Structures are given as structure tokens and as C-alpha cells.
Coordinates of C-alpha atoms in Angstrom, one line a residue:
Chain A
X217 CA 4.4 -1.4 16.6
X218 CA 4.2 1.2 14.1
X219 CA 0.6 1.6 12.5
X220 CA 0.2 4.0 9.4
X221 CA -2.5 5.2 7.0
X222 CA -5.7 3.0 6.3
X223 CA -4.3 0.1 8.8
X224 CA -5.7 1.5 11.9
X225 CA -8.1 -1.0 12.1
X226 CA -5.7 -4.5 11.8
X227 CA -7.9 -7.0 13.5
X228 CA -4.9 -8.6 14.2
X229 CA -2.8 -5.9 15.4
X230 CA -2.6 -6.8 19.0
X231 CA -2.1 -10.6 18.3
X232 CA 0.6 -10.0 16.6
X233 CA 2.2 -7.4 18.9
X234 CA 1.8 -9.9 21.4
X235 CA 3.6 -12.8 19.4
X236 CA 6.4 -10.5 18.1
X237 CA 7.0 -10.0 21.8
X238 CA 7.7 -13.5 22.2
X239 CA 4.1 -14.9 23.2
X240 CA 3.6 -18.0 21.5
X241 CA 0.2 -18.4 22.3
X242 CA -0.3 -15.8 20.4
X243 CA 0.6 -17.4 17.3
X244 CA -1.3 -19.8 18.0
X245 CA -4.5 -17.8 17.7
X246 CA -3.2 -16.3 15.0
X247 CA -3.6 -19.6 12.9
X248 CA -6.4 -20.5 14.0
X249 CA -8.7 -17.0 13.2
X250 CA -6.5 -17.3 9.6
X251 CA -6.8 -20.9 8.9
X252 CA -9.5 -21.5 6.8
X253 CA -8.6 -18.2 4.4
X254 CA -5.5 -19.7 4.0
X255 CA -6.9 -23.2 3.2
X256 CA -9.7 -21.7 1.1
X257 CA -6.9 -19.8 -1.1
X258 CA -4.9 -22.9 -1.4
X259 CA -7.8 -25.5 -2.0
X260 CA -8.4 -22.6 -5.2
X261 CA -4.6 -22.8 -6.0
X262 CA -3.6 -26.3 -5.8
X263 CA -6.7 -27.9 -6.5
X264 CA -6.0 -31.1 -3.9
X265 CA -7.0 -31.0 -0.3
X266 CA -3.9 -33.0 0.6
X267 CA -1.8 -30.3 -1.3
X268 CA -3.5 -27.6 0.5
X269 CA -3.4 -29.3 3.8
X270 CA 0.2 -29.8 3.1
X271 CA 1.0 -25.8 1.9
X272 CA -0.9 -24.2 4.4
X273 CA 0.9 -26.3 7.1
X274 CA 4.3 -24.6 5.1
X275 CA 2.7 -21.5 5.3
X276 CA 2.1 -21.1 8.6
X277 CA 5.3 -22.5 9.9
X278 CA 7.2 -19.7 7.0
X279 CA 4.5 -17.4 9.0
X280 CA 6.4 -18.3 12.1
X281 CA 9.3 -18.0 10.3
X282 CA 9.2 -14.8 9.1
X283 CA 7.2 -13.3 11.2
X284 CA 9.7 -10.3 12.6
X285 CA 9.4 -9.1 8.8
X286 CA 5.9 -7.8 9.5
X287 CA 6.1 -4.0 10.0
X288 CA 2.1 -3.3 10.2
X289 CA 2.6 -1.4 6.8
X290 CA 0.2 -3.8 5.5
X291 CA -2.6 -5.8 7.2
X292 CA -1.6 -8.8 8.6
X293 CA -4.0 -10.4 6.5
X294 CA -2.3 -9.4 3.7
X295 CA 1.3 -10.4 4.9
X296 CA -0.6 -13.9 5.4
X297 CA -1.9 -14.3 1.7
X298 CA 1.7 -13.3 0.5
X299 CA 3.4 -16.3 2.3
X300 CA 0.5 -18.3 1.4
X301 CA 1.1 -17.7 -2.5
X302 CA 4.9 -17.7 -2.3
X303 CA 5.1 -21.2 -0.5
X304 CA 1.8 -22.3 -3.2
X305 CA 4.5 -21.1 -5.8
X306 CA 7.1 -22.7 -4.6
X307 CA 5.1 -25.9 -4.4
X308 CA 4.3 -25.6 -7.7
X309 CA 7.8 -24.9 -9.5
X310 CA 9.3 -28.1 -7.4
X311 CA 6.3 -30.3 -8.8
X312 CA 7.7 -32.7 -11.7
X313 CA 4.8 -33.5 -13.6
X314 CA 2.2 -31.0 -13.2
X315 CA 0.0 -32.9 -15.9
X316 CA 0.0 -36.0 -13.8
X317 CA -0.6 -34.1 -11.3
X318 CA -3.4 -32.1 -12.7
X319 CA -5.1 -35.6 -13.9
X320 CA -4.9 -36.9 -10.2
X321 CA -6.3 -33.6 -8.8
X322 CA -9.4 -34.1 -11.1
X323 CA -9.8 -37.8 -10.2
X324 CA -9.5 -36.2 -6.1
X325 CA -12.2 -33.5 -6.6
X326 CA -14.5 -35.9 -8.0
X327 CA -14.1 -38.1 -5.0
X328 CA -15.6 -35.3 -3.1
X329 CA -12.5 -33.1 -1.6
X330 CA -14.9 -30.2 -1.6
X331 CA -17.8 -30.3 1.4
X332 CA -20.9 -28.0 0.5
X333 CA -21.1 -24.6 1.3
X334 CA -24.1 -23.1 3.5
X335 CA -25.0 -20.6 1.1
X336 CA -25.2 -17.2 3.5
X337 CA -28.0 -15.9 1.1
X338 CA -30.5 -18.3 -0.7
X339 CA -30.7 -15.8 -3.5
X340 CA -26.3 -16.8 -3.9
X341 CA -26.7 -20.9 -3.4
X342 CA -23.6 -22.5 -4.0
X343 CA -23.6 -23.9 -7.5
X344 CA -23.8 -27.9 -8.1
X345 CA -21.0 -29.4 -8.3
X346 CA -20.6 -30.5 -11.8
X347 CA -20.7 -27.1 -12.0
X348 CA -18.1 -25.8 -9.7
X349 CA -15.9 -28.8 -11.1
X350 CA -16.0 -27.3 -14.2
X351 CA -15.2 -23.5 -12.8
X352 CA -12.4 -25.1 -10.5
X353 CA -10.8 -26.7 -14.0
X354 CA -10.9 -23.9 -15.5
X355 CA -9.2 -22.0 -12.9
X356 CA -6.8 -24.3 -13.1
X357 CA -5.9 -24.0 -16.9
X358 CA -5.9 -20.3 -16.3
X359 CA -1.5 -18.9 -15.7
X360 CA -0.8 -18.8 -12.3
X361 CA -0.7 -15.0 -12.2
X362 CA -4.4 -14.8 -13.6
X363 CA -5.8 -17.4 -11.8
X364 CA -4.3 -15.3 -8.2
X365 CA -5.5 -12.6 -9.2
X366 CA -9.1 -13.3 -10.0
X367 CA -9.2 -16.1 -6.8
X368 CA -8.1 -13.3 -4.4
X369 CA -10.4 -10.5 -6.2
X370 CA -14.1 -12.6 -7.1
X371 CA -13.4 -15.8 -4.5
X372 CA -11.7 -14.3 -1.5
X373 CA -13.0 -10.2 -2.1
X374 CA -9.6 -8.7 -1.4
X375 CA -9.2 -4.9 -3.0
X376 CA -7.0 -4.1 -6.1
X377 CA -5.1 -2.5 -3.6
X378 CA -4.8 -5.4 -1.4
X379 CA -4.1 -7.8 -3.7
X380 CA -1.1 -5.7 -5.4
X381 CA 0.5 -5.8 -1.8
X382 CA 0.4 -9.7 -1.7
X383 CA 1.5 -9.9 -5.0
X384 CA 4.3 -7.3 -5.4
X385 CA 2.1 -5.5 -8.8
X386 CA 0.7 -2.4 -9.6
X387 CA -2.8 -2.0 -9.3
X388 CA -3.3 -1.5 -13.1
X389 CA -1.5 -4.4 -13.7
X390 CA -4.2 -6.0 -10.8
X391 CA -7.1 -4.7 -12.6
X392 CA -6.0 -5.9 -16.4
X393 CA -4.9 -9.5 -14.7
X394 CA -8.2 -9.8 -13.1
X395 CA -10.3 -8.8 -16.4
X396 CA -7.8 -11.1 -18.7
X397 CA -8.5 -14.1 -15.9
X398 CA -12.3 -13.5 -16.4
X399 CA -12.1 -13.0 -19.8
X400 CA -10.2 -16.4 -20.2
X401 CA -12.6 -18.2 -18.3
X402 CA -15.8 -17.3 -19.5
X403 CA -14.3 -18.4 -22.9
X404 CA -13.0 -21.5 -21.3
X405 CA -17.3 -22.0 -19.8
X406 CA -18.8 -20.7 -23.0
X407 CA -21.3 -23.3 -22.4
X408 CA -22.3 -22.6 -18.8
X409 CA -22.1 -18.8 -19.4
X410 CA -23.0 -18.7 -23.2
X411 CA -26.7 -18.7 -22.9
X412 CA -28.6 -16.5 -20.3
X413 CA -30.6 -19.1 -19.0
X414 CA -33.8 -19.0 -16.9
X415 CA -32.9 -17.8 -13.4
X416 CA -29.5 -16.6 -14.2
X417 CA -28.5 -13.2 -12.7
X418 CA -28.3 -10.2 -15.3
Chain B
X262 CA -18.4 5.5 -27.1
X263 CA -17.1 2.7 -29.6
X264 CA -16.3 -1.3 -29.4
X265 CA -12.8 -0.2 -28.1
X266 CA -14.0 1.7 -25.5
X267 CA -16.2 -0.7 -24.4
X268 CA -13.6 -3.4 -24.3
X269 CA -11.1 -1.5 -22.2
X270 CA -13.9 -0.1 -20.0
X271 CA -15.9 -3.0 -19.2
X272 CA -13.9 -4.5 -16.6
X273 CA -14.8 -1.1 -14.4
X274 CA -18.3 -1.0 -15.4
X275 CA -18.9 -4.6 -14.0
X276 CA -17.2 -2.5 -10.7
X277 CA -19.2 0.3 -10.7
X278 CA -16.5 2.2 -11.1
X279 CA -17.1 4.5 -14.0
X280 CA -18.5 7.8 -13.3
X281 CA -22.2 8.1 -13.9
X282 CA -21.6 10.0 -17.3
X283 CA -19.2 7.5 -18.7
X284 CA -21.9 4.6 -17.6
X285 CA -25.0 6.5 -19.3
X286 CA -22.8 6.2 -22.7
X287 CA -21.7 2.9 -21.9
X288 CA -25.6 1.7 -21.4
X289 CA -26.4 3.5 -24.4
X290 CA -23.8 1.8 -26.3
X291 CA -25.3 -1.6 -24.7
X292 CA -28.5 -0.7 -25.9
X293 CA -27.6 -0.5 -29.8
X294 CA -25.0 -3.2 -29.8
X295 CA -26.0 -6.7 -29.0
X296 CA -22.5 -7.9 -29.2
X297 CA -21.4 -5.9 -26.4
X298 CA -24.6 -6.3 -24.6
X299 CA -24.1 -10.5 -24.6
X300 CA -20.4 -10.7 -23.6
X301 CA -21.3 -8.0 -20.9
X302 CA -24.0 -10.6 -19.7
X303 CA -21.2 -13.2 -20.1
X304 CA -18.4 -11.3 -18.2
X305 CA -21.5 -11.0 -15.5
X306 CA -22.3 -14.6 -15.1
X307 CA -18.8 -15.9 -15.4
X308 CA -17.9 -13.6 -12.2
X309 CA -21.5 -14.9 -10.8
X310 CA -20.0 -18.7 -11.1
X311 CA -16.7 -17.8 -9.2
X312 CA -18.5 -16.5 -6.4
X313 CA -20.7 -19.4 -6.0
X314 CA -18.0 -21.5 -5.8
X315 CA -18.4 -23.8 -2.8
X316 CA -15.8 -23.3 0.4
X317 CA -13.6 -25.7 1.0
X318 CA -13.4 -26.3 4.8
X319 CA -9.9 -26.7 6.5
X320 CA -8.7 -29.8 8.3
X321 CA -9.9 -29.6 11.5
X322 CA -6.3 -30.2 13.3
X323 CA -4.4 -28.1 11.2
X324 CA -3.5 -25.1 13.9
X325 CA -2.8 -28.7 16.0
X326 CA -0.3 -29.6 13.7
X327 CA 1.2 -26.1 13.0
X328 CA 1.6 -25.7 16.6
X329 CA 3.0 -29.5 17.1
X330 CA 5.9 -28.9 14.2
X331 CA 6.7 -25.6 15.7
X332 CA 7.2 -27.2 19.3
X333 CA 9.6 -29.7 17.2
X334 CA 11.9 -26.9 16.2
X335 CA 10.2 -26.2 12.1
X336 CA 9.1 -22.5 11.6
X337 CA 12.3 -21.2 13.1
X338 CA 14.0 -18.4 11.7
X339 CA 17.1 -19.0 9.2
X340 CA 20.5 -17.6 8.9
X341 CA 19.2 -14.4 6.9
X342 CA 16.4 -13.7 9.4
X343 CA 19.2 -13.7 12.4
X344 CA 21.1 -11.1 10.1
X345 CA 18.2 -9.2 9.6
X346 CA 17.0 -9.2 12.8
X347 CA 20.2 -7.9 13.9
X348 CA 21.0 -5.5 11.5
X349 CA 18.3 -4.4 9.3
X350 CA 18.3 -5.5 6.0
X351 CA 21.9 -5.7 4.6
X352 CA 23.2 -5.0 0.9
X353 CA 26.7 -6.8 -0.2
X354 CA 29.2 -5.7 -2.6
X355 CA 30.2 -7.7 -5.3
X356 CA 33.1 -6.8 -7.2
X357 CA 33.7 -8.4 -10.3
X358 CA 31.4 -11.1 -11.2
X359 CA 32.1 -15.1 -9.8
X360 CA 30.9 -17.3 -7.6
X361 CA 30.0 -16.9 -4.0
X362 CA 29.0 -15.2 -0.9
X363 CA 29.2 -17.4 2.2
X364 CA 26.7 -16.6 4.6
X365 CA 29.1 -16.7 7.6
X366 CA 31.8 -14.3 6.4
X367 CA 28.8 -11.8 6.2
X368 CA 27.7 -12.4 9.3
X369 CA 31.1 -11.6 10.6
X370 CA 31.9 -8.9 9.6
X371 CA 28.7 -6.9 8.0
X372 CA 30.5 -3.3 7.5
X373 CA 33.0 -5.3 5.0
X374 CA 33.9 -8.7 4.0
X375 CA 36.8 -9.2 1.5
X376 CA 37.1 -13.0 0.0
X377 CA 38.6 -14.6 -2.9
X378 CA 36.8 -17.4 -4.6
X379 CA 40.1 -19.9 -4.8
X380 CA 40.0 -19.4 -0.8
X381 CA 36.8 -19.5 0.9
X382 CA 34.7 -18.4 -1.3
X383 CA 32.8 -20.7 -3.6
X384 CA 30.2 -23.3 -2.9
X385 CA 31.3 -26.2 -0.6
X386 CA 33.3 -28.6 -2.2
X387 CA 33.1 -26.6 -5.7
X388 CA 36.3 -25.6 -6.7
X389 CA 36.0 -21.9 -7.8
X390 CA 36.2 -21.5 -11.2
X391 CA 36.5 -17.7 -10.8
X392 CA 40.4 -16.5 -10.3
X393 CA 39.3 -13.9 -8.6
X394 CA 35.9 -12.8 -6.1
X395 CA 35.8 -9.7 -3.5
X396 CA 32.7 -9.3 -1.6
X397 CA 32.2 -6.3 0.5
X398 CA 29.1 -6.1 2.3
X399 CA 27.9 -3.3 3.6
X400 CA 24.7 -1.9 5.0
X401 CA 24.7 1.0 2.2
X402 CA 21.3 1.3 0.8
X403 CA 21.4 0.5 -3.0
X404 CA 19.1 2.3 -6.0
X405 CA 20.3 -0.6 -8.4
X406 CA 17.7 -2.5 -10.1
X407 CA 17.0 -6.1 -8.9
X408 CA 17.2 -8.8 -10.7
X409 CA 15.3 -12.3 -10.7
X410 CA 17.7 -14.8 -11.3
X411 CA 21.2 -13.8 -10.6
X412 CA 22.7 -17.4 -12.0
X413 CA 20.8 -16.9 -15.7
X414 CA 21.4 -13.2 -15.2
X415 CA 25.4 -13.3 -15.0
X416 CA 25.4 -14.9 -18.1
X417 CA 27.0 -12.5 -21.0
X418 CA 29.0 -10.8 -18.3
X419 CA 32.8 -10.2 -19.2
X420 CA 34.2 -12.8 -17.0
X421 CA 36.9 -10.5 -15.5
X422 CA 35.0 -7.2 -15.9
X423 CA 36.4 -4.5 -12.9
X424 CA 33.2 -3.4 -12.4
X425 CA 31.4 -2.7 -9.2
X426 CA 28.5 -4.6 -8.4
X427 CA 25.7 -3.8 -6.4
X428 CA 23.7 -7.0 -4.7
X429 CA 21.4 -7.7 -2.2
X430 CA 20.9 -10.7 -0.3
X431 CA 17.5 -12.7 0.1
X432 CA 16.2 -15.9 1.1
X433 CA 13.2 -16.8 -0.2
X434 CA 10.2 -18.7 1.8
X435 CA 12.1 -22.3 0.9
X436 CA 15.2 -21.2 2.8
X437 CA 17.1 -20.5 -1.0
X438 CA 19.6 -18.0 -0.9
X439 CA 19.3 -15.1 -3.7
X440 CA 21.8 -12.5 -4.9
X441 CA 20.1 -10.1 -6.4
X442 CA 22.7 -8.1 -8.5
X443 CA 22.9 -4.7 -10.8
X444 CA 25.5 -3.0 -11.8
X445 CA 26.3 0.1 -9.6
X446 CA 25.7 3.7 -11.0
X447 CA 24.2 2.6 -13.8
X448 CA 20.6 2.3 -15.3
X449 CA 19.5 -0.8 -15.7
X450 CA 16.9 -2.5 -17.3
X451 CA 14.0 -3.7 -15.1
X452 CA 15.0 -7.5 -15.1
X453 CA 18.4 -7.6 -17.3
X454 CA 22.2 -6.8 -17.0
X455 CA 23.1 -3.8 -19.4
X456 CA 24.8 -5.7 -22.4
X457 CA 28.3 -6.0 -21.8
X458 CA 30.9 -3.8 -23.5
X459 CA 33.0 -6.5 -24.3
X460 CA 32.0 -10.1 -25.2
X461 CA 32.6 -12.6 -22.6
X462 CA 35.8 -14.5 -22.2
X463 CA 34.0 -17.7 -21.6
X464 CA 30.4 -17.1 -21.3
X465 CA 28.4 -19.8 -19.3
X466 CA 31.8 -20.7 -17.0
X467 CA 31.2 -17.7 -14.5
X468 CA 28.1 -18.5 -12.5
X469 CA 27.1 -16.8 -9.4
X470 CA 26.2 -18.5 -6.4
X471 CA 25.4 -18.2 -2.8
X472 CA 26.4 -20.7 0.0
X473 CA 24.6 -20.6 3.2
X474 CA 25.2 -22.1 6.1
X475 CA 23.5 -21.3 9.5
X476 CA 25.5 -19.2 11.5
X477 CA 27.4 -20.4 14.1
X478 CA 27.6 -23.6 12.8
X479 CA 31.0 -25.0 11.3
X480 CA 31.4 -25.6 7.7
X481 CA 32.2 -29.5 7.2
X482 CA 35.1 -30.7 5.9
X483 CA 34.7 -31.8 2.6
X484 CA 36.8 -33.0 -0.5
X485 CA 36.9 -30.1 -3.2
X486 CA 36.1 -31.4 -6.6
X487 CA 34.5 -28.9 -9.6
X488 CA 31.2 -29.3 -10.4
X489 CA 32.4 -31.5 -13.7
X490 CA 34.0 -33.7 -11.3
X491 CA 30.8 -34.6 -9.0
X492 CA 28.8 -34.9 -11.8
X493 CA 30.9 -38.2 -12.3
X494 CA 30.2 -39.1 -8.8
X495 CA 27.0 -38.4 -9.0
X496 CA 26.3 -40.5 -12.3
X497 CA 29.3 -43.5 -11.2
X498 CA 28.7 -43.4 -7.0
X499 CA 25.1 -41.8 -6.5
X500 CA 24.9 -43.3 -3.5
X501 CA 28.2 -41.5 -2.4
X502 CA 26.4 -38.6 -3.8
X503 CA 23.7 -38.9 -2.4
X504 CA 24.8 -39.1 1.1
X505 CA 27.1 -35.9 0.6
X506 CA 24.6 -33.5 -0.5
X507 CA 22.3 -35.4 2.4
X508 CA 24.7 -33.3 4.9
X509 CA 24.3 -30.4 3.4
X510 CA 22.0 -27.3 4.8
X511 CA 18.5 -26.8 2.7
X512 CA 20.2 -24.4 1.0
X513 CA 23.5 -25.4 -0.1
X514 CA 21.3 -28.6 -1.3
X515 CA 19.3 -26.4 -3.6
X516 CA 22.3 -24.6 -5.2
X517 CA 23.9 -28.3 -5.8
X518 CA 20.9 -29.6 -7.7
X519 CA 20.7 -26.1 -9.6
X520 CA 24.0 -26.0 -10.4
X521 CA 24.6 -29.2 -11.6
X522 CA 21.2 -29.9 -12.9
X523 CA 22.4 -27.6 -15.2
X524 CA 25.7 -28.1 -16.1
X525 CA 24.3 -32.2 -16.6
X526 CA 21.8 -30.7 -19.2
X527 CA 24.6 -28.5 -21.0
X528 CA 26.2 -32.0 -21.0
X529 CA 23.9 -33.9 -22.2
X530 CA 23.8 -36.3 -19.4
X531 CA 21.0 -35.8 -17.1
X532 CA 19.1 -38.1 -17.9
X533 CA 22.0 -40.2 -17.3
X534 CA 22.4 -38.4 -14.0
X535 CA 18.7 -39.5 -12.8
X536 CA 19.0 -42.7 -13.6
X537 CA 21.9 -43.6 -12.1
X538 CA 20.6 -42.3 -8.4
X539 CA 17.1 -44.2 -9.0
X540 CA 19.0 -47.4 -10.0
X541 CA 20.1 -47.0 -6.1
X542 CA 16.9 -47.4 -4.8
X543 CA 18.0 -45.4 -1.9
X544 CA 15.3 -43.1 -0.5
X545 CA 17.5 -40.2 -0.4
X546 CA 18.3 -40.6 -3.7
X547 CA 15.1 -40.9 -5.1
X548 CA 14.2 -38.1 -4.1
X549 CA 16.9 -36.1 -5.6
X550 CA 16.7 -37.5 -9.1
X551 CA 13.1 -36.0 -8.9
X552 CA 14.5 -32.9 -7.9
X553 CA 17.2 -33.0 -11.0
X554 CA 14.3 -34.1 -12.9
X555 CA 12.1 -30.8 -12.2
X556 CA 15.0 -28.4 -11.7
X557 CA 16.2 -28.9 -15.5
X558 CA 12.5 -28.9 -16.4
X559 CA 12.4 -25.3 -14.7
X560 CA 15.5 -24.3 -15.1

């Protein structure tokens, strides 16, 4: 396998040597060291845990798939967040009713599809949930290009450069996506954000 | 430093990535301009909320049911993939714009495959509306621009133009064929066909498509009708229908419903067209009336 440039240091490099060989076990561990960034970035996308259960099944069986396409120019990392958003797409233009659907996602989320976090830093506790309910709606109002680009860049810290790969953009285009998405939403949680309140960072 | 500024540079000041001269002015500005200073703040906690979102934790049997689906034959490479992995990535020729580029006459003969749309060449069981189709595929390298949707794109083309294509197959994730098209030696524009010289003969008849079937599998005999004509069976025997396009590949499938999705909206009749295949009750059916449904809705 070819490596180039700033991809030296793939995690996944020899996993995914070994499976383009033919192993099939290594696959296997493949999905399971990139399965709950894939489900993380779909629960953000679609909104439903079934719908995300459901995609990042797709996604990993398109990852299976496609797999022989994967030159090392890129992480694999990367390569996996790109057939994660395609097959999220994809999902998304074959939906009939997105209102109905976005109506039924709320109803989901408030029945608890998201489990607590265990905040890695007291100091960056997850927020309550009425809260995050009220981020995760706005997200979801937001276009689908915006709302990729600022849940790869602020929710799942991938680089400009990064996230222009797994989208097919320029970086500029990255940078004024990601800035329009946050600009969009703190209008959208003018009421949350409005105010600096006591305790809230500066 | 003025509100402009400000506006255009905030997004790399929240980064840190404006060079310590450019953020002394910037805090400067902050300092005299409460305006700035509270959307700044804003900005700050918006991006503070998104991070403090809580994670979602994955299914615990989800690698378990990945790795079950792929043991049942899913997740395996499609007709494209085989060419690919045989040949690299492969560029076709289209001459003259019509319908059709069937995924087995590539496969047979990559360096150059020569077709007419009246013989094998349009969609199963579509009658080519197109007199006349040559495809050459070739492995030549192409500088033409791509385009997104080759069916909405070959609109406005003169029907019987002589001029030499330049197209590129794809399948996407969902196992959809593209053809991605431009016009050879020429400029194009980044997601458009130059304007034509001439105005169409009959714009809207010539529609490009691309058939697929797996390779080494045999194409099915099936009765040739135009897409008018299985419109009416569609809307007087959607069961009929409904079992055809059942025994077609994933692909094929796709291009029926986006063809004639379309052609039942031009017509006026799609709604007719989804009723009649719910009024079945058959499973199969259902499903494609939501898929006619959502394919004129995104068209």
C-alpha cells in the first residue's frame, strides 16, 4: 500500500492492508474500532437512533463494498466519514416526508434515544438535555451541507482539511460553511446563547 | 479594523488563527464596540453548546450485524467495482446524445464498444427513442467537466447533434449508475452543458440513461414497450408492474422509477400512478408508489 505526505501515521493502515489482502477478520476489526464515530455522526445527521442504527449498518456493508477504492491518499478515517455521509444522503433524498419524519424524530429523542455522556472534564459537563434537545433541533433545521460541516468540525474535531476530503470542498468553502452553520444556529438559540449567563464560558 | 473586517474575520479569531497583529486590532476593535464584542461572546457559546453535546452510544451488536449481512452475501462489490478492479477507472465515449450504456457491452469490450440504441442499447424493455446511439469506451483519461445529473443535464441538447461526448461512468453508494457527460474539447461550465448552437429538435424526448446489469449475468427477456406504454401498465396492471420491475437489478429499478416518475409528472398522472399500485395492497408495490412518491418530490 502506497502511503504519502501527512498519512504516515494511519492507525488503520495495517488493518486495512490486511483486509484488502483478503483477510476478513480484518474488516471486522475495522468496524468495530470505527463504530461508534460512525454512529455518533449519524445519530447528529439523522436525528433517530433507529435511522442511525439502520445507515451505519449501510455504511459499513458500502465500506465493504468499496473498499478496494481506498488508496491510503487519505486516512482511512476519512474514507469512512465519506461513505458514512453519502449513504446518510442517500437516506435522506429517498425519505418521502421528511416533516413527518422530523416530527417523529422529536417525539424519539424525547423518549430518551440519547444515553448521558461521561463528561471527560468536569469543567466541559455534558449539557441537560432540554438543552441538547434544543441544539440537536437546531442542527437539524440547519441545510444539510451546514449542518456536516459544523458536526464534523465542533462535534467530531475533524480539520478543515479533513473535512474537505470527506466532503469533495475546498477548504474555504469548509471554513465559510462552518461559520454560516454557527452563525445560523446561535440565531436559531438566541435564547440559550443570547445572554452570558452566570457560569457560562467567555 | 471596521465591522466588515470583524465579520469576515471572526470565524478565525474564535480559531486562533489570526496572526498576533491582526488579533491585537481585532481585541481593540472588541474593546470599543459592544456589538461585536456580544455576538463574539455568542459565536463563543453557541460553539461551547455543540461540544457539549451528549454522545450517542452505538448499538452494542452492530459490528455483529455488519459482519452477519456480510457472511449472507450484502457488502459485495457491484458490476462497476469488478470493472474497476480490473481495469482502473474507465471513461466511455458517447457520441451523439440518447439513451444508454449497458453495463455488459462495457465490460466486453473496454478499449471500444460501438451500439445503437434501436439494438441493444436502451434501458430494458424501453424502446429507444433515440434513432441513433454509439458508445465507445475507452480507458482515455478525460479533462471534460463533470456533470451532476446527466438526465436534467441532456436537456437543451440538439437531439441529433454530431458531437463527441466525453462521459465517465460511476455508481454511486446505492448501486445507481451515473454518466457523467461534457462535451469533448470544449470548456464547460462547472455543472452545465454549453448552450447548444441550435435549438433542440424535441427537447425533453432525448434522455440519457444507464442500464446495469451485473456482469456475467444474462439480460432477461422482456417485452419492449416505450416508457408511455408502461406507464399504462403501471397505472391499469400495477401488479403486472410491479412484479416486472421486482426482477429487475437495484439499478435498472432506480432508473425505471426515475424515468417514469418523471415522464408521469410531465403527464400529469402520477398521482394517478401511486394510487393505482397502493390500491394493490401488494407489498412490493407499496413500496414503489413511495418511491414514485419521493422520486417526483426530488426530482
Amino acid at each position: 500500500v502506497l502511503v504519502e505526505g501527512t498519512e504516515l501515521d494511519d492507525p488503520d493502515r495495517e488493518l486495512v492492508a490486511s483486509w484488502q489482502a483478503g483477510d476478513g477478520r480484518a474488516f471486522e476489526l475495522l468496524v468495530r474500532r470505527h463504530e461508534q464515530r460512525v454512529f455518533r455522526l449519524l445519530m447528529r445527521m439523522l436525528g433517530s437512533r433507529e435511522e442511525a442504527q439502520d445507515v451505519a449498518q449501510e455504511t459499513f456493508l458500502r465500506l465493504h463494498r468499496y473498499g478496494h477504492r481506498f488508496r491510503s491518499e487519505a486516512r482511512f478515517s476519512t474514507f469512512v466519514y465519506r461513505v458514512a455521509i453519502n449513504a446518510a444522503l442517500n437516506r435522506r433524498r429517498t425519505l418521502v416526508r421528511a416533516r413527518d419524519r422530523i416530527a417523529k424524530l422529536q417525539l424519539r429523542q424525547a423518549a430518551g434515544d440519547y444515553l448521558p455522556q461521561t463528561p471527560r472534564d468536569p469543567e466541559d459537563a455534558a449539557i441537560g438535555a432540554e438543552t441538547s434537545a434544543s441544539v440537536r433541533e437546531a442542527l437539524d433545521r440547519l441545510s444539510p451541507s451546514l449542518r456536516f460541516a459544523v458536526v464534523l468540525y465542533d462535534i467530531e474535531g475533524l480539520t478543515y482539511g479533513e473535512i474537505a476530503r470527506v466532503l469533495g470542498i475546498r477548504e474555504g468553502t469548509v471554513k465559510s460553511r462552518i461559520h454560516r452553520a454557527r452563525q445560523a444556529l446561535r440565531n436559531e438559540l438566541r435564547t440559550l446563547v443570547g445572554r452570558p449567563r452566570e457560569g457560562a464560558s467567555s | 479594523v471596521n465591522h466588515s473586517d470583524i465579520q469576515n474575520r471572526m470565524a478565525d479569531y474564535l480559531e486562533g488563527d489570526l496572526s498576533l497583529r491582526k488579533r491585537a486590532l481585532f481585541d481593540a476593535h472588541l474593546d470599543t464596540c459592544p456589538d461585536c464584542s456580544s455576538e463574539l461572546g455568542e459565536m463563543r457559546r453557541t460553539i461551547a453548546l455543540l461540544r457539549r453535546l451528549p454522545t450517542p452510544q452505538a448499538p452494542a451488536d452492530l459490528a455483529d450485524n455488519v459482519m452477519r449481512r456480510i457472511a449472507e452475501g450484502e457488502g459485495q462489490p457491484g458490476w462497476i467495482d469488478h470493472i474497476e478492479r480490473r481495469f482502473g477507472e474507465f471513461r466511455a465515449l458517447v457520441l451523439a446524445p440518447g439513451l444508454v450504456l449497458p453495463a455488459t457491452a462495457v465490460a466486453a469490450g473496454l478499449t471500444l464498444v460501438l451500439l445503437t440504441a434501436d439494438g441493444g442499447g436502451s434501458l430494458p424493455g424501453f424502446r429507444a427513442e433515440t434513432p441513433t446511439v454509439r458508445v465507445a469506451a475507452t480507458r482515455r483519461p478525460t479533462q471534460a467537466a463533470v456533470q451532476r445529473s446527466p438526465g436534467q443535464q441532456m436537456r437543451g441538447v440538439p437531439a441529433a447533434s454530431g458531437r463527441t461526448w466525453e462521459a465517465s461512468l460511476a455508481q454511486d453508494n446505492s448501486g445507481r449508475g451515473h454518466l457523467r457527460l461534457g462535451l469533448r474539447g470544449s470548456r464547460l461550465a462547472n455543472d452545465g452543458v454549453r448552450p447548444p448552437a441550435a435549438p433542440p429538435r424535441s427537447a425533453g424526448q432525448h434522455r440519457l440513461a444507464l442500464a446495469g446489469t451485473a456482469i456475467g449475468g444474462s439480460a432477461k427477456s422482456q417485452s419492449v414497450r416505450s416508457r408511455d406504454e408502461w406507464l399504462d401498465v403501471l397505472i391499469r396492471r400495477p401488479q403486472a408492474f410491479a412484479r416486472e420491475h421486482s426482477e429487475l437489478s437495484s439499478v435498472e429499478q432506480e432508473l425505471w422509477i426515475t424515468h417514469l416518475s418523471r415522464r408521469a409528472v410531465e403527464l400529469e398522472r402520477l398521482e394517478e400512478a401511486v394510487t393505482a399500485l397502493r390500491a394493490t395492497g401488494d407489498p412490493f408495490a407499496i413500496v414503489l408508489a413511495k418511491s414514485f412518491a419521493a422520486a417526483a418530490q426530488h426530482p
